[in-house]
XYZ file of C-alpha atoms in Angstrom:
155
model
C 34.956 3.515 30.921
C 35.920 7.106 30.999
C 36.154 9.233 27.661
C 39.268 10.104 25.906
C 40.039 13.397 24.199
C 43.665 13.333 22.887
C 45.318 14.254 19.679
C 48.791 14.227 18.244
C 49.395 15.987 14.898
C 52.582 16.637 13.023
C 52.276 19.350 10.573
C 53.810 22.656 9.101
C 52.781 26.103 10.112
C 50.785 28.120 7.514
C 51.994 31.479 8.581
C 54.368 33.375 10.949
C 53.201 33.702 14.540
C 52.367 37.438 15.258
C 51.838 38.177 11.529
C 48.448 39.499 12.425
C 46.972 40.829 15.775
C 44.692 37.814 16.145
C 47.626 35.217 16.163
C 49.398 36.350 19.374
C 48.188 38.351 22.519
C 47.491 38.381 26.148
C 44.055 37.676 27.672
C 42.539 39.665 30.591
C 44.550 37.815 33.277
C 47.913 38.421 31.488
C 48.373 34.980 30.299
C 49.688 34.907 26.530
C 47.737 33.041 23.885
C 49.044 32.078 20.445
C 46.676 30.985 17.794
C 48.281 28.999 14.838
C 47.284 27.038 11.930
C 49.066 23.776 10.814
C 48.696 21.935 7.424
C 48.831 18.186 7.874
C 49.547 16.239 4.666
C 48.238 12.746 4.090
C 48.866 10.395 1.490
C 45.879 8.132 0.322
C 45.586 5.699 -2.614
C 42.997 6.639 -5.171
C 42.812 3.696 -7.660
C 46.431 2.967 -8.728
C 47.685 6.282 -7.791
C 48.734 8.015 -4.522
C 47.302 11.310 -3.947
C 48.109 14.015 -1.236
C 45.307 15.240 0.843
C 45.993 18.429 3.035
C 44.033 19.173 6.097
C 44.226 22.484 8.044
C 43.930 22.623 11.913
C 43.767 25.527 14.308
C 45.900 25.237 17.465
C 45.980 27.398 20.478
C 49.027 27.504 22.677
C 48.917 29.024 26.119
C 51.072 30.838 28.766
C 54.836 30.691 28.966
C 54.881 28.120 26.206
C 53.290 30.544 23.745
C 55.655 33.257 24.777
C 58.810 31.150 24.611
C 57.839 29.600 21.059
C 56.856 33.037 19.517
C 60.265 33.682 17.799
C 60.514 30.014 16.395
C 56.990 29.557 15.112
C 57.562 30.781 11.419
C 55.611 29.782 8.228
C 56.654 26.383 6.973
C 58.268 25.198 10.457
C 57.305 21.616 11.220
C 55.949 21.135 14.770
C 54.340 18.241 16.726
C 51.275 19.280 18.799
C 49.913 17.058 21.634
C 46.768 18.172 22.999
C 42.990 17.920 23.162
C 40.070 18.948 20.986
C 37.783 21.939 22.086
C 34.430 22.696 20.445
C 33.379 26.434 20.376
C 29.649 27.030 19.836
C 27.948 30.384 19.106
C 25.022 31.935 17.359
C 25.357 34.482 14.470
C 22.486 35.929 12.629
C 20.142 33.266 13.921
C 22.293 30.539 12.617
C 24.120 28.080 15.096
C 27.776 27.966 14.509
C 30.436 25.547 15.674
C 34.232 25.160 15.504
C 36.626 22.539 16.744
C 40.281 23.483 17.484
C 43.161 22.039 19.220
C 44.331 23.111 22.625
C 48.089 22.355 22.892
C 49.165 20.565 25.972
C 52.693 20.300 24.630
C 54.431 21.484 21.382
C 57.656 20.230 19.911
C 59.754 21.960 17.182
C 60.781 19.664 14.526
C 62.883 20.058 11.408
C 61.702 22.334 8.588
C 62.242 25.857 7.321
C 63.783 28.409 9.463
C 64.912 31.964 8.873
C 68.129 31.107 7.119
C 66.407 27.981 5.166
C 68.552 25.326 6.967
C 67.126 22.048 8.342
C 66.793 21.938 11.948
C 66.291 19.232 14.492
C 66.873 18.328 18.153
C 64.604 21.120 19.257
C 63.474 21.690 22.894
C 60.045 20.324 23.953
C 57.747 22.775 25.780
C 55.032 21.407 27.936
C 52.691 22.967 30.646
C 52.757 21.534 34.200
C 49.044 21.106 34.392
C 45.953 21.243 32.206
C 45.124 24.959 33.346
C 48.136 26.036 31.162
C 49.577 28.318 34.180
C 53.196 27.567 33.796
C 55.441 25.539 31.521
C 57.698 22.599 32.433
C 60.892 21.973 30.491
C 62.514 18.548 30.055
C 65.620 17.804 31.874
C 67.964 18.321 28.943
C 68.505 22.051 30.000
C 69.277 21.189 33.489
C 68.766 23.960 36.359
C 65.317 24.207 37.812
C 63.652 24.596 34.376
C 62.508 28.037 35.312
C 64.769 29.877 32.892
C 64.497 29.812 29.080
C 68.004 28.479 27.778
C 70.300 30.955 26.197
C 71.665 28.545 23.697
C 69.058 26.700 21.733
C 70.505 23.757 19.954
C 69.313 24.721 16.515
């Protein structure tokens, strides 16, 4: 049996993309990289009462997908991330450190806060062609060859 590393999360962005220099940039080969954090709420029963539990996850989005989504990734915006877990390990001051983050294979904008505080939906889905995150692929709802970002976004 082969191993499986796949995660799907729906949550809200904790800050605007580009609000600091570490959240959006370009790596040495010119590829765009976006680092976002999402808050995922979960309700669970504690005795007779339901309580909210919030978990925060770091997500990395690569390539044209990161560039195309940059204007839309604002604090409070709800997104669906499909991807895989990645563990980074390093040593600092003689102590071994570790962090698990999510590398997005696809990102879908969902309803939620926007610049004018209106509810949105029916947003485009951005998905890289391959796992090397070299180029995005757009679903057929925009027609054409999928190489151009649509001028009229449906939200």
